[in-house]
mmCIF file of C-alpha atoms in Angstrom:
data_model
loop_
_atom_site.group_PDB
_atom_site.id
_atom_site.type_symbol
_atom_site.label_atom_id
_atom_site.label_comp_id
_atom_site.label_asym_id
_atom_site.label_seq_id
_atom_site.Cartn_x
_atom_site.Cartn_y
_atom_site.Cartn_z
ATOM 1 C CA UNK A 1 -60.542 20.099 -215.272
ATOM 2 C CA UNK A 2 -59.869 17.877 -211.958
ATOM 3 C CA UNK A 3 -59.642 14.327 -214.337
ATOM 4 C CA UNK A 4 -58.517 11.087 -212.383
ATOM 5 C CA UNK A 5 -55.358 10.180 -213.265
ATOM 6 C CA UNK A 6 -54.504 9.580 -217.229
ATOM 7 C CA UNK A 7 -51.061 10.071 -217.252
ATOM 8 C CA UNK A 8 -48.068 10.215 -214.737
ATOM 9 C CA UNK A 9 -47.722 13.338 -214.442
ATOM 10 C CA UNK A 10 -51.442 13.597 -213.329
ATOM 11 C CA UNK A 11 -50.642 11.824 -210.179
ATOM 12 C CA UNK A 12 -47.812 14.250 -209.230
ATOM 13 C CA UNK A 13 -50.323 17.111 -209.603
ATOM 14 C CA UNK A 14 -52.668 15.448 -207.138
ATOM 15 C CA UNK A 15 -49.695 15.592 -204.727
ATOM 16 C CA UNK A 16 -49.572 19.271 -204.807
ATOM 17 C CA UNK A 17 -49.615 20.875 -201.351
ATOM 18 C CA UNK A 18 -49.150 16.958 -199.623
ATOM 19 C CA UNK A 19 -45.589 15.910 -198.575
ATOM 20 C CA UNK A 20 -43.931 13.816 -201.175
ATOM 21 C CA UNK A 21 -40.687 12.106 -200.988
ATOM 22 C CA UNK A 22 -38.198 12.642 -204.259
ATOM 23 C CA UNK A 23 -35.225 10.509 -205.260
ATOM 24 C CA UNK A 24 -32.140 11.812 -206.935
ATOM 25 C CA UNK A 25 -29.052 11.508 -208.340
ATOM 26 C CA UNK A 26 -26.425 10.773 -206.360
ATOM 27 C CA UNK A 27 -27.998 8.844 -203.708
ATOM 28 C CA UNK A 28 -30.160 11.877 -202.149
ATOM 29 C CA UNK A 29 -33.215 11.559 -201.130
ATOM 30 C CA UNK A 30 -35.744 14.677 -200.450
ATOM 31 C CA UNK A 31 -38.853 14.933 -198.712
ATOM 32 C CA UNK A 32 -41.071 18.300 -199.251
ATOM 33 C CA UNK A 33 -44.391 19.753 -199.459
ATOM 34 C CA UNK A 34 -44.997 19.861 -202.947
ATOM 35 C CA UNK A 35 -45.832 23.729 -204.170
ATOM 36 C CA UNK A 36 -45.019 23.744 -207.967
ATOM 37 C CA UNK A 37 -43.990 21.609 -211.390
ATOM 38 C CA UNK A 38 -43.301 21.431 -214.499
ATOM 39 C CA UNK A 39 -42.895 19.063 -217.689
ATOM 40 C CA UNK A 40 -39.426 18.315 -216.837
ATOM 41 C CA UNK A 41 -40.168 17.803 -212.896
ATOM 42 C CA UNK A 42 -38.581 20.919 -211.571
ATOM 43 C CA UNK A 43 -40.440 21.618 -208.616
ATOM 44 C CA UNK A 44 -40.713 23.694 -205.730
ATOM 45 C CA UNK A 45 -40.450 21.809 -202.467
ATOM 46 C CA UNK A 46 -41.231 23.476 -198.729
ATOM 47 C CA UNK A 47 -39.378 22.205 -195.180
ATOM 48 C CA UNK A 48 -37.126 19.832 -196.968
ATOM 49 C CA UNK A 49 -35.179 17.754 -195.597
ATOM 50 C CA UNK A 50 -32.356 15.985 -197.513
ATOM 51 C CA UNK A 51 -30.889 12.857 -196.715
ATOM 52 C CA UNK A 52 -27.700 12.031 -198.487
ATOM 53 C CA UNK A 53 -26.121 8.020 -198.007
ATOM 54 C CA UNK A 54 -22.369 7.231 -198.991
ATOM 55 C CA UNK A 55 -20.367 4.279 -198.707
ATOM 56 C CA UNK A 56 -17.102 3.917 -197.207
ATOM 57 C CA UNK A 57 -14.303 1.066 -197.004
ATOM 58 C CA UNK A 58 -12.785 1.098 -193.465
ATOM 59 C CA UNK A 59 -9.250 0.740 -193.759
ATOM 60 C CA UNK A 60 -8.286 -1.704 -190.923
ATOM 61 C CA UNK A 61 -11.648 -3.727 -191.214
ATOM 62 C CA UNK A 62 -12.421 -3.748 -194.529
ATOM 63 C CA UNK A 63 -16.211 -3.846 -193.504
ATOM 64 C CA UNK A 64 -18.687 -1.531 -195.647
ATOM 65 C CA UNK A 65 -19.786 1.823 -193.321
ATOM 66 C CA UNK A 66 -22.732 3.522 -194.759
ATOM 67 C CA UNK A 67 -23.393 7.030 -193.561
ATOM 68 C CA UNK A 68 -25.764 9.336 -193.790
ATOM 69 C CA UNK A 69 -26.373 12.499 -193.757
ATOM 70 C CA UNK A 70 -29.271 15.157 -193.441
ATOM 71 C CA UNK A 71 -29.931 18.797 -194.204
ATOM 72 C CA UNK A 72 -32.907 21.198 -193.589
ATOM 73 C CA UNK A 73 -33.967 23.450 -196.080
ATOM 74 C CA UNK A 74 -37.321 25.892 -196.053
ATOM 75 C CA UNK A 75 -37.702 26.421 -199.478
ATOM 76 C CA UNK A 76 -36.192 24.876 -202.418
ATOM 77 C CA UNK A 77 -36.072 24.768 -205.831
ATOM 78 C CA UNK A 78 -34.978 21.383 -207.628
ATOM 79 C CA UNK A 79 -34.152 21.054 -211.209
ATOM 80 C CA UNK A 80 -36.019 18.222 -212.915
ATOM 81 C CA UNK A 81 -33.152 16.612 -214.689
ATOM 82 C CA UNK A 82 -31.601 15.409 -211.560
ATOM 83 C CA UNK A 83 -34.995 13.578 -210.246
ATOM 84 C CA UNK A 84 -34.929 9.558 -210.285
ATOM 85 C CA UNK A 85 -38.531 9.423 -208.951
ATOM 86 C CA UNK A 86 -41.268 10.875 -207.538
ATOM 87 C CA UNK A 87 -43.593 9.245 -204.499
ATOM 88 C CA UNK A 88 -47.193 10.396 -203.442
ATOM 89 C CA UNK A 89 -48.313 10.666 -199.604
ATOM 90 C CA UNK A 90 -48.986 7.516 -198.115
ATOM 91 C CA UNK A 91 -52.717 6.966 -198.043
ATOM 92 C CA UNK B 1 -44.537 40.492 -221.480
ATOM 93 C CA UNK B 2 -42.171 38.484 -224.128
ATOM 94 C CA UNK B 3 -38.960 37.820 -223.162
ATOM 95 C CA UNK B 4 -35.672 39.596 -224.752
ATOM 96 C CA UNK B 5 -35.085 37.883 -228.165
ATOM 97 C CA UNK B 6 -31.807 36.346 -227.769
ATOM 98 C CA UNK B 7 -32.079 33.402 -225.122
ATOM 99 C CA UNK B 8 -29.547 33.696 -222.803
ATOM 100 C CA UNK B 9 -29.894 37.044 -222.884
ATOM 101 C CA UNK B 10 -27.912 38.329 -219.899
ATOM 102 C CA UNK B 11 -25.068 36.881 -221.448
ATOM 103 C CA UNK B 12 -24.536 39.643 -224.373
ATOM 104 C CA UNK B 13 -23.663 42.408 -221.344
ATOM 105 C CA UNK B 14 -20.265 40.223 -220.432
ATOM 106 C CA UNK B 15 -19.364 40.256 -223.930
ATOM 107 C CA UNK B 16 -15.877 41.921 -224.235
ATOM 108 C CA UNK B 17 -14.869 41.539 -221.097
ATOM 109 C CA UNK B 18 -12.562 39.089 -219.617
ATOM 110 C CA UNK B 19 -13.940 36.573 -217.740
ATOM 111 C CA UNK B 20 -13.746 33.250 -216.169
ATOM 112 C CA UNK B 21 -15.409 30.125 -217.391
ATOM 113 C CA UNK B 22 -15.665 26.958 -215.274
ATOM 114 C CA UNK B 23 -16.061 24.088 -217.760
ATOM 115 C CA UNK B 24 -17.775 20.702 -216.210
ATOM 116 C CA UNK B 25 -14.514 18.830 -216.547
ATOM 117 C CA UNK B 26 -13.300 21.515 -213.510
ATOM 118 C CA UNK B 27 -10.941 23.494 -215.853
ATOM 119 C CA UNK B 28 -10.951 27.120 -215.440
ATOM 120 C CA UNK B 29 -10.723 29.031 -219.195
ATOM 121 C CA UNK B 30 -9.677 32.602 -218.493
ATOM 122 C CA UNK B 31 -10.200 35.463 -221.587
ATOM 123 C CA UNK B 32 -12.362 38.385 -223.252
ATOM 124 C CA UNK B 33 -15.394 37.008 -224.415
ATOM 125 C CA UNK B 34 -15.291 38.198 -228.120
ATOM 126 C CA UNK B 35 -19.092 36.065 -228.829
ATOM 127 C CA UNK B 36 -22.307 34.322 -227.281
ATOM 128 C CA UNK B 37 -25.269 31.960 -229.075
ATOM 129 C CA UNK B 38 -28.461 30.907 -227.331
ATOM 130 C CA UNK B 39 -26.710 27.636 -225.990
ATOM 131 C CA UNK B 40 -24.379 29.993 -224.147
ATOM 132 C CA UNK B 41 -21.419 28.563 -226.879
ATOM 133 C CA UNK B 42 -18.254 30.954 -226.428
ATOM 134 C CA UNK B 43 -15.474 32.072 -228.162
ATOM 135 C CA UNK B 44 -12.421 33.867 -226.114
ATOM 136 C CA UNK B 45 -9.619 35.591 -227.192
ATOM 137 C CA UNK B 46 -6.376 35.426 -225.738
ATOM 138 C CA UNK B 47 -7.443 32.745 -223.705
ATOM 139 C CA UNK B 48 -5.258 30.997 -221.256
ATOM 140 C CA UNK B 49 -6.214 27.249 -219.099
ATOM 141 C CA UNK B 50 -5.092 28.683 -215.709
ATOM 142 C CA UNK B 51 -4.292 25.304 -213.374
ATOM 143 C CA UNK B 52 -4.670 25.276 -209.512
ATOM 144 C CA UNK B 53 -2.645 23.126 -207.713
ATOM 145 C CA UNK B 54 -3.218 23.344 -203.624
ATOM 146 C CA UNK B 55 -1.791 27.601 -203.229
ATOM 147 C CA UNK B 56 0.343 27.856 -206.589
ATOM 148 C CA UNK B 57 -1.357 28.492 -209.806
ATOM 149 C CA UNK B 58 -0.384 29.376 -213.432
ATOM 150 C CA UNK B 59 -1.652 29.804 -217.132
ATOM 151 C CA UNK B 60 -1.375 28.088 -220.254
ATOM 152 C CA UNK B 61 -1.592 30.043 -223.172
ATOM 153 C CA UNK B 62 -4.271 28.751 -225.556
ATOM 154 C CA UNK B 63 -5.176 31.944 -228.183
ATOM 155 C CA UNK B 64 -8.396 31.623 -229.640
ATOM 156 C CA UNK B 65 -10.842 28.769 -227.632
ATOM 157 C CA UNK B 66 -14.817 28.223 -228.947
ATOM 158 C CA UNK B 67 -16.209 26.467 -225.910
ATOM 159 C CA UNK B 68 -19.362 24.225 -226.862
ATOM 160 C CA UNK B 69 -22.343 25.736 -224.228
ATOM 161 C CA UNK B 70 -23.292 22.157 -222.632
ATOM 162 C CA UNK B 71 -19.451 22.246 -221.446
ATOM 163 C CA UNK B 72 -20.188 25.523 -219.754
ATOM 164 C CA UNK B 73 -20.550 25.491 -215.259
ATOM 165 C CA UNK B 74 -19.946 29.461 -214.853
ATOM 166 C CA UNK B 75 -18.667 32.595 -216.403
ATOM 167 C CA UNK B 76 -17.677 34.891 -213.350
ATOM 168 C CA UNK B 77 -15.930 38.927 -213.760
ATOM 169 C CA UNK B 78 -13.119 38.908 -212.803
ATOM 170 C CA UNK B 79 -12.796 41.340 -209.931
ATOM 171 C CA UNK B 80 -8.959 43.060 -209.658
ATOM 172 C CA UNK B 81 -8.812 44.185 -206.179
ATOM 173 C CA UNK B 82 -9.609 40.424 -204.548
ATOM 174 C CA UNK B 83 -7.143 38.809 -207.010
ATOM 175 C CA UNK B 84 -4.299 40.999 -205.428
ATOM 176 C CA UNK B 85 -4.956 40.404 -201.571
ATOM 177 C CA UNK B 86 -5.364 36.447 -202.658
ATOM 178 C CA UNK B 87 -2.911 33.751 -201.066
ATOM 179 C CA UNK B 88 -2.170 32.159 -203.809
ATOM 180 C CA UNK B 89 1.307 31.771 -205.578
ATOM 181 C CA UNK B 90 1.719 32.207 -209.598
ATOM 182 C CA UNK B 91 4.546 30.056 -210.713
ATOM 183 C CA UNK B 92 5.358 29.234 -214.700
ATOM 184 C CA UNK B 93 3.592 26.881 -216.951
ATOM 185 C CA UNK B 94 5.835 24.515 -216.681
ATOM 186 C CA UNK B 95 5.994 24.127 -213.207
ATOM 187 C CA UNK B 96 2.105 24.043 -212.573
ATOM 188 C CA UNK B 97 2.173 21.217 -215.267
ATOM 189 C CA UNK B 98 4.583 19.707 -213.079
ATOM 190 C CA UNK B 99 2.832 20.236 -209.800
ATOM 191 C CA UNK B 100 -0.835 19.219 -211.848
ATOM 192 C CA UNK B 101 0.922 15.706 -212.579
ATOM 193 C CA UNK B 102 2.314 14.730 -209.047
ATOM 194 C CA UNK B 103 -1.321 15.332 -208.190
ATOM 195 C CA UNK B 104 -3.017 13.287 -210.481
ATOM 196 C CA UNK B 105 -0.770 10.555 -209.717
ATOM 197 C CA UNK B 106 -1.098 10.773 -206.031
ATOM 198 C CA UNK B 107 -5.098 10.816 -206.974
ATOM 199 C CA UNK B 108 -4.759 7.561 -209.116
ATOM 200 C CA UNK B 109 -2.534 5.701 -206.327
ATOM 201 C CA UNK B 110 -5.605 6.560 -203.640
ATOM 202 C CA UNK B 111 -8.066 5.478 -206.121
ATOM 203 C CA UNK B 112 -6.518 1.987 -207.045
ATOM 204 C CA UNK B 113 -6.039 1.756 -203.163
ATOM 205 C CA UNK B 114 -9.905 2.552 -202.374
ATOM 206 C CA UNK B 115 -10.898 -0.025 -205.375
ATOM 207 C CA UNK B 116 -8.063 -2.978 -204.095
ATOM 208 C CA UNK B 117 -10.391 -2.417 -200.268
ATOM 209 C CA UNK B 118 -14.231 -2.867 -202.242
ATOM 210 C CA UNK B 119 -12.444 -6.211 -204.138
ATOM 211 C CA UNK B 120 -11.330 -7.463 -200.459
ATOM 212 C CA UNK B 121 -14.498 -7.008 -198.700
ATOM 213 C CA UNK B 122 -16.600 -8.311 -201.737
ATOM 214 C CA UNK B 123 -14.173 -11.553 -201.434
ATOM 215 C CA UNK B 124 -14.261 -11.883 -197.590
ATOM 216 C CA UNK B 125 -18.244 -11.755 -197.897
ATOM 217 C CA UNK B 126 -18.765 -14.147 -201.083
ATOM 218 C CA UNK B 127 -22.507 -14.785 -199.454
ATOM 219 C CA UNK B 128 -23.404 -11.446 -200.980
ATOM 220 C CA UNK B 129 -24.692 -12.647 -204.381
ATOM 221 C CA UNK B 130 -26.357 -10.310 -206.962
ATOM 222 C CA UNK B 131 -29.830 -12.018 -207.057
ATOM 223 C CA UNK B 132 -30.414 -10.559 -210.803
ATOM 224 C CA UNK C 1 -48.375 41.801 -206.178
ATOM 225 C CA UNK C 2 -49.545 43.414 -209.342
ATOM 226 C CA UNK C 3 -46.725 42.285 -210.947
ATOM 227 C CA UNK C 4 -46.939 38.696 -209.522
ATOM 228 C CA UNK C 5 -50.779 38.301 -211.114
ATOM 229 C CA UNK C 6 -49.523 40.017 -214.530
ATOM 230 C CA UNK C 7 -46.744 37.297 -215.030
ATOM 231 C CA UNK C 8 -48.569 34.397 -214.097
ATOM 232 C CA UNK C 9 -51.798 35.317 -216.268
ATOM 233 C CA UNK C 10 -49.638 36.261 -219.166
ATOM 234 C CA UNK C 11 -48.438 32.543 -218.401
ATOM 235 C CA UNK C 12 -51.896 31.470 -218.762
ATOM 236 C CA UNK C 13 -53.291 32.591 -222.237
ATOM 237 C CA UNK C 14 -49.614 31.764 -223.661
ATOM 238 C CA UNK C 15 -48.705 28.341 -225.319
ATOM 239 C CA UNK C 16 -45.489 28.712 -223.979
ATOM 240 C CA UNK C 17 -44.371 26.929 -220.637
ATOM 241 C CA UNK C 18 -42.205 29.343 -218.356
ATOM 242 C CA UNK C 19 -44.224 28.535 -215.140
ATOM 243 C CA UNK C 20 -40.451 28.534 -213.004
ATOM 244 C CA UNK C 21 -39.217 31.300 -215.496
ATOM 245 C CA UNK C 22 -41.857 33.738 -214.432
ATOM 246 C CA UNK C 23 -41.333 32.478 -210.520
ATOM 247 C CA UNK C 24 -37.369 33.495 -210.717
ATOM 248 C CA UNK C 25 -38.323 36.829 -211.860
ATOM 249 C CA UNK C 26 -40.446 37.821 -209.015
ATOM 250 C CA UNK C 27 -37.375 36.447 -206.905
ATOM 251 C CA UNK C 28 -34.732 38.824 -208.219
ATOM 252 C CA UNK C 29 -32.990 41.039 -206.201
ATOM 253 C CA UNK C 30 -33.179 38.739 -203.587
ATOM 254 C CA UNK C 31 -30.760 36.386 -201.782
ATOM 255 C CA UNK C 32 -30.451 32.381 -202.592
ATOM 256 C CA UNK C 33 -28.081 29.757 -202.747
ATOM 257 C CA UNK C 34 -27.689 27.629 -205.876
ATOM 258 C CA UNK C 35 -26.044 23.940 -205.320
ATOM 259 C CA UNK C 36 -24.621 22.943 -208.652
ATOM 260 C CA UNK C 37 -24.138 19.249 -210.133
ATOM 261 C CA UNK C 38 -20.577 19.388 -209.241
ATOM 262 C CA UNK C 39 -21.189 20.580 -205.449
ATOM 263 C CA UNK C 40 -20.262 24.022 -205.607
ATOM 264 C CA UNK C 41 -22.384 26.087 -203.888
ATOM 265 C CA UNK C 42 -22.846 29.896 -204.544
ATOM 266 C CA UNK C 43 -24.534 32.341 -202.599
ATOM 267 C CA UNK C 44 -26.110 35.918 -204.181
ATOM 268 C CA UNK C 45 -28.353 37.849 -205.160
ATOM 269 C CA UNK C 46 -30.299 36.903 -207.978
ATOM 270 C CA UNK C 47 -29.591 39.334 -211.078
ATOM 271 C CA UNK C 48 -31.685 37.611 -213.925
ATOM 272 C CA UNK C 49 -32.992 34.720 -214.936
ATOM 273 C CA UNK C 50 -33.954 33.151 -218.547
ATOM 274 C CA UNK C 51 -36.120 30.546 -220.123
ATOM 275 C CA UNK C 52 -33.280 27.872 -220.180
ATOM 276 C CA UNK C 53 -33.590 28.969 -216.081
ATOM 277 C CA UNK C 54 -29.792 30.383 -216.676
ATOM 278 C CA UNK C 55 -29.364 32.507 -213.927
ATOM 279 C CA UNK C 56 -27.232 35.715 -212.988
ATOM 280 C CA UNK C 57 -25.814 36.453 -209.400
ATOM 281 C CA UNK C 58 -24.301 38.926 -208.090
ATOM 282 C CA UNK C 59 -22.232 39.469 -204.840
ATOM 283 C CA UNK C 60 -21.715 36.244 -205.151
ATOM 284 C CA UNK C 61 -20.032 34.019 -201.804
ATOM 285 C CA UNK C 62 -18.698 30.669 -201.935
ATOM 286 C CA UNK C 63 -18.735 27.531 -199.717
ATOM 287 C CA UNK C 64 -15.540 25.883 -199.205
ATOM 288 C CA UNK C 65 -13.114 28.372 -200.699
ATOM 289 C CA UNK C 66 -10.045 26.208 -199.651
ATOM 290 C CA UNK C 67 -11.217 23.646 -202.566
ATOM 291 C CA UNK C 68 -12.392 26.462 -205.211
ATOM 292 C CA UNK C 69 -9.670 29.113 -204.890
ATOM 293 C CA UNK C 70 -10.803 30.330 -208.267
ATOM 294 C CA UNK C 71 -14.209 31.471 -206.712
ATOM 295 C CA UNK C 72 -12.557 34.224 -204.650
ATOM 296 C CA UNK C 73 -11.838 36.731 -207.443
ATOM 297 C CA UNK C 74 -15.486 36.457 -209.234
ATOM 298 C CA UNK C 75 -17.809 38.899 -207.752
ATOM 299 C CA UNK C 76 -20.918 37.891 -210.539
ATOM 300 C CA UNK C 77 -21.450 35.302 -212.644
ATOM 301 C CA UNK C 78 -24.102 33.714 -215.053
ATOM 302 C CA UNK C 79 -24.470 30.362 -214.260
ATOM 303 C CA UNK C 80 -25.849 27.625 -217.000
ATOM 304 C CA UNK C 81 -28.900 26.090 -215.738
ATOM 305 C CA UNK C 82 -28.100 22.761 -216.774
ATOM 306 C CA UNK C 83 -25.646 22.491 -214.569
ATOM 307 C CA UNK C 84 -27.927 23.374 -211.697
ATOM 308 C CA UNK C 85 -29.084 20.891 -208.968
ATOM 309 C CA UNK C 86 -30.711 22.586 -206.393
ATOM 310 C CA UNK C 87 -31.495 26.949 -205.963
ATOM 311 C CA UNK C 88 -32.436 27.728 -201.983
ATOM 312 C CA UNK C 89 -34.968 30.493 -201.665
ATOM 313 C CA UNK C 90 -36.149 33.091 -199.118
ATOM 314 C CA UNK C 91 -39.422 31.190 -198.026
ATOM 315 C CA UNK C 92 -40.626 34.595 -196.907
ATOM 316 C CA UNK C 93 -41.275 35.627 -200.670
ATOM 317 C CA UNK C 94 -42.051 32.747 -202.123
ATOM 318 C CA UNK C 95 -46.483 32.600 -202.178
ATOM 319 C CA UNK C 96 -46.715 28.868 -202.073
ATOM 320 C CA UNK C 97 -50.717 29.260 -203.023
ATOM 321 C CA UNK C 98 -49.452 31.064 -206.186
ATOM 322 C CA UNK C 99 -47.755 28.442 -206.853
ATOM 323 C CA UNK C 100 -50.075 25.776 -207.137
ATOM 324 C CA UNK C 101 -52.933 27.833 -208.687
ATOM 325 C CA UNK C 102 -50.252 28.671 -211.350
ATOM 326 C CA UNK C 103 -49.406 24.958 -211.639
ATOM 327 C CA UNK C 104 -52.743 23.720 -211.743
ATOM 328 C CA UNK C 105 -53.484 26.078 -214.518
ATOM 329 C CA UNK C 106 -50.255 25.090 -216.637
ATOM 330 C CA UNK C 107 -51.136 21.367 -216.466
ATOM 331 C CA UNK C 108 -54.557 21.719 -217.190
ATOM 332 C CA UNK C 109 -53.611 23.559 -220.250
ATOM 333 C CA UNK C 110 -51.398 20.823 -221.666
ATOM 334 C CA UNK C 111 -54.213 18.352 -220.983
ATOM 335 C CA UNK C 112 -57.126 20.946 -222.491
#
């Protein structure tokens, strides 16, 4: 049952129970253990932590201020249709 | 272990009663739901669009609404007791209309002002070049 | 537990996907937070849940009532679960092992 890699969603399956870092919509960027998913990438993700980057104009300045932001979360569920991409552990 | 045969099936217990529905454009749809499908599409009757505006609220009368499922954020029960002790005001539909378009043009003005700030900085730093 | 191995072998000899369907049904009657697409968050406790992952909550508290004064008079709701981004769960009852020997088994089937 353990094939190599055939298709893409092989390689996510090999990630199970390793960290993996998730991109999203709206500029959000997770990074999990990897627990569970599915054909449409929902997943289950353990000690997230969320990092969220916006862009602001200062008003006097006029220069470009990007912030970010992070949030902890122990145990998430994240619905596939909002996932950009998906990355392995490094190796 | 099969699941019930109509697919959203929680949704058949809220029929008849009168609800709120978030739709994703932010509009709140208050009525009795008279009829569900499996993509959660609605009809209400006696439907009203109630507007907030900051404290003050008020309805628009809108009879009988089908609402397309895809459109569809929330249905909530309404619960009596917690609309009574709210802080908010009711005022007529014409003067939440009112209210609703001094907002939206206050919202457009801060918009165009946001977008006039990106143009200036993208002309003050003309060495940024899209490389595509 | 019982219940946990009966929903997840059912999953098994079915054709039918409903890996995350099964999961949300041994969560219900407990407490999460679901973060819609337009960044409402809702906290409550799970009612039901279906195989569009539609979900029911109940007792249901809001973040940042100032901005959705309409929240303050639901008590349930069903939510659509297209419109869902993220759900937080209670760690303590979710059986992260399940999990992956339940996933394993689902995308080996599709492969088989």
């Amino acid at each position: 049952m353990d094939k190599g890699v055939e298709e893409p969603l092989d390689l996510i399956r090999l990630s199970l129970d390793e960290r993996v870092t998730v991109k999203m919509r709206g500029n959000r960027v997770l990074s999990g253990q990897l627990h569970a998913y599915d054909q449409h990438l929902n997943m289950v993700l353990s000690d997230v932590v969320e990092t969220i980057t916006t862009s602001e104009i200062d008003e006097e300045s006029y220069e470009e201020i990007i912030k970010t932001t992070e949030r902890k979360m122990p145990m998430l569920y994240v619905r596939g249709d909002g996932v950009i991409l998906v990355a392995p552990p490094m190796r | 272990m099969s699941l019930p045969p109509t697919a959203t099936a929680s949704l058949v217990e809220e029929v008849d009663k009168c609800l709120i529905c978030v739709l994703r454009d932010g509009r709140k749809l208050i009525g009795y739901l008279r009829t569900v499908d499996q993509f959660a599409n609605l009809v209400f009757q006696d439907a009203v669009e109630r507007i907030y505006v900051d404290d003050y609220y008020g309805d628009i009368q809108q009879g009988i609404v089908i609402v397309r499922g895809e459109n569809v954020v929330l249905l909530g029960e309404l619960d009596a007791e917690s609309a009574q002790n709210s802080k908010l005001t009711r005022v007529s539909a014409a003067d939440i209309l009112q209210r609703k378009q001094v907002q939206l043009e206050e919202r457009k003005k801060s918009e165009q002002e946001e977008r006039q700030r990106r143009l200036t900085m993208q002309r003050e730093q003309p060495d940024i070049v899209d490389d595509f | 537990m019982i219940l946990l191995s009966i929903l997840f072998h059912t999953n098994k000899s079915s054709t039918i996907k409903m890996l995350f369907t099964s999961f949300f049904k041994t969560l219900v009657g407990k407490t999460v937070v679901v973060e819609l697409k337009n960044d409402l968050s809702i906290q409550g406790t799970l009612t039901s849940v279906d195989q569009f992952l539609n979900i029911k909550l109940d007792d249901i508290t809001v973040g940042n009532v100032d901005k959705y004064a309409h929240m303050v008079s639901v008590k349930n709701c069903f939510i659509r679960g297209s419109v869902i981004r993220y759900i937080q769960l209670p760690p303590e009852h979710v059986d992260t092992q399940l999990l992956q020997d339940a996933t394993r088994r689902e995308a080996g089937e599709k492969s088989a």
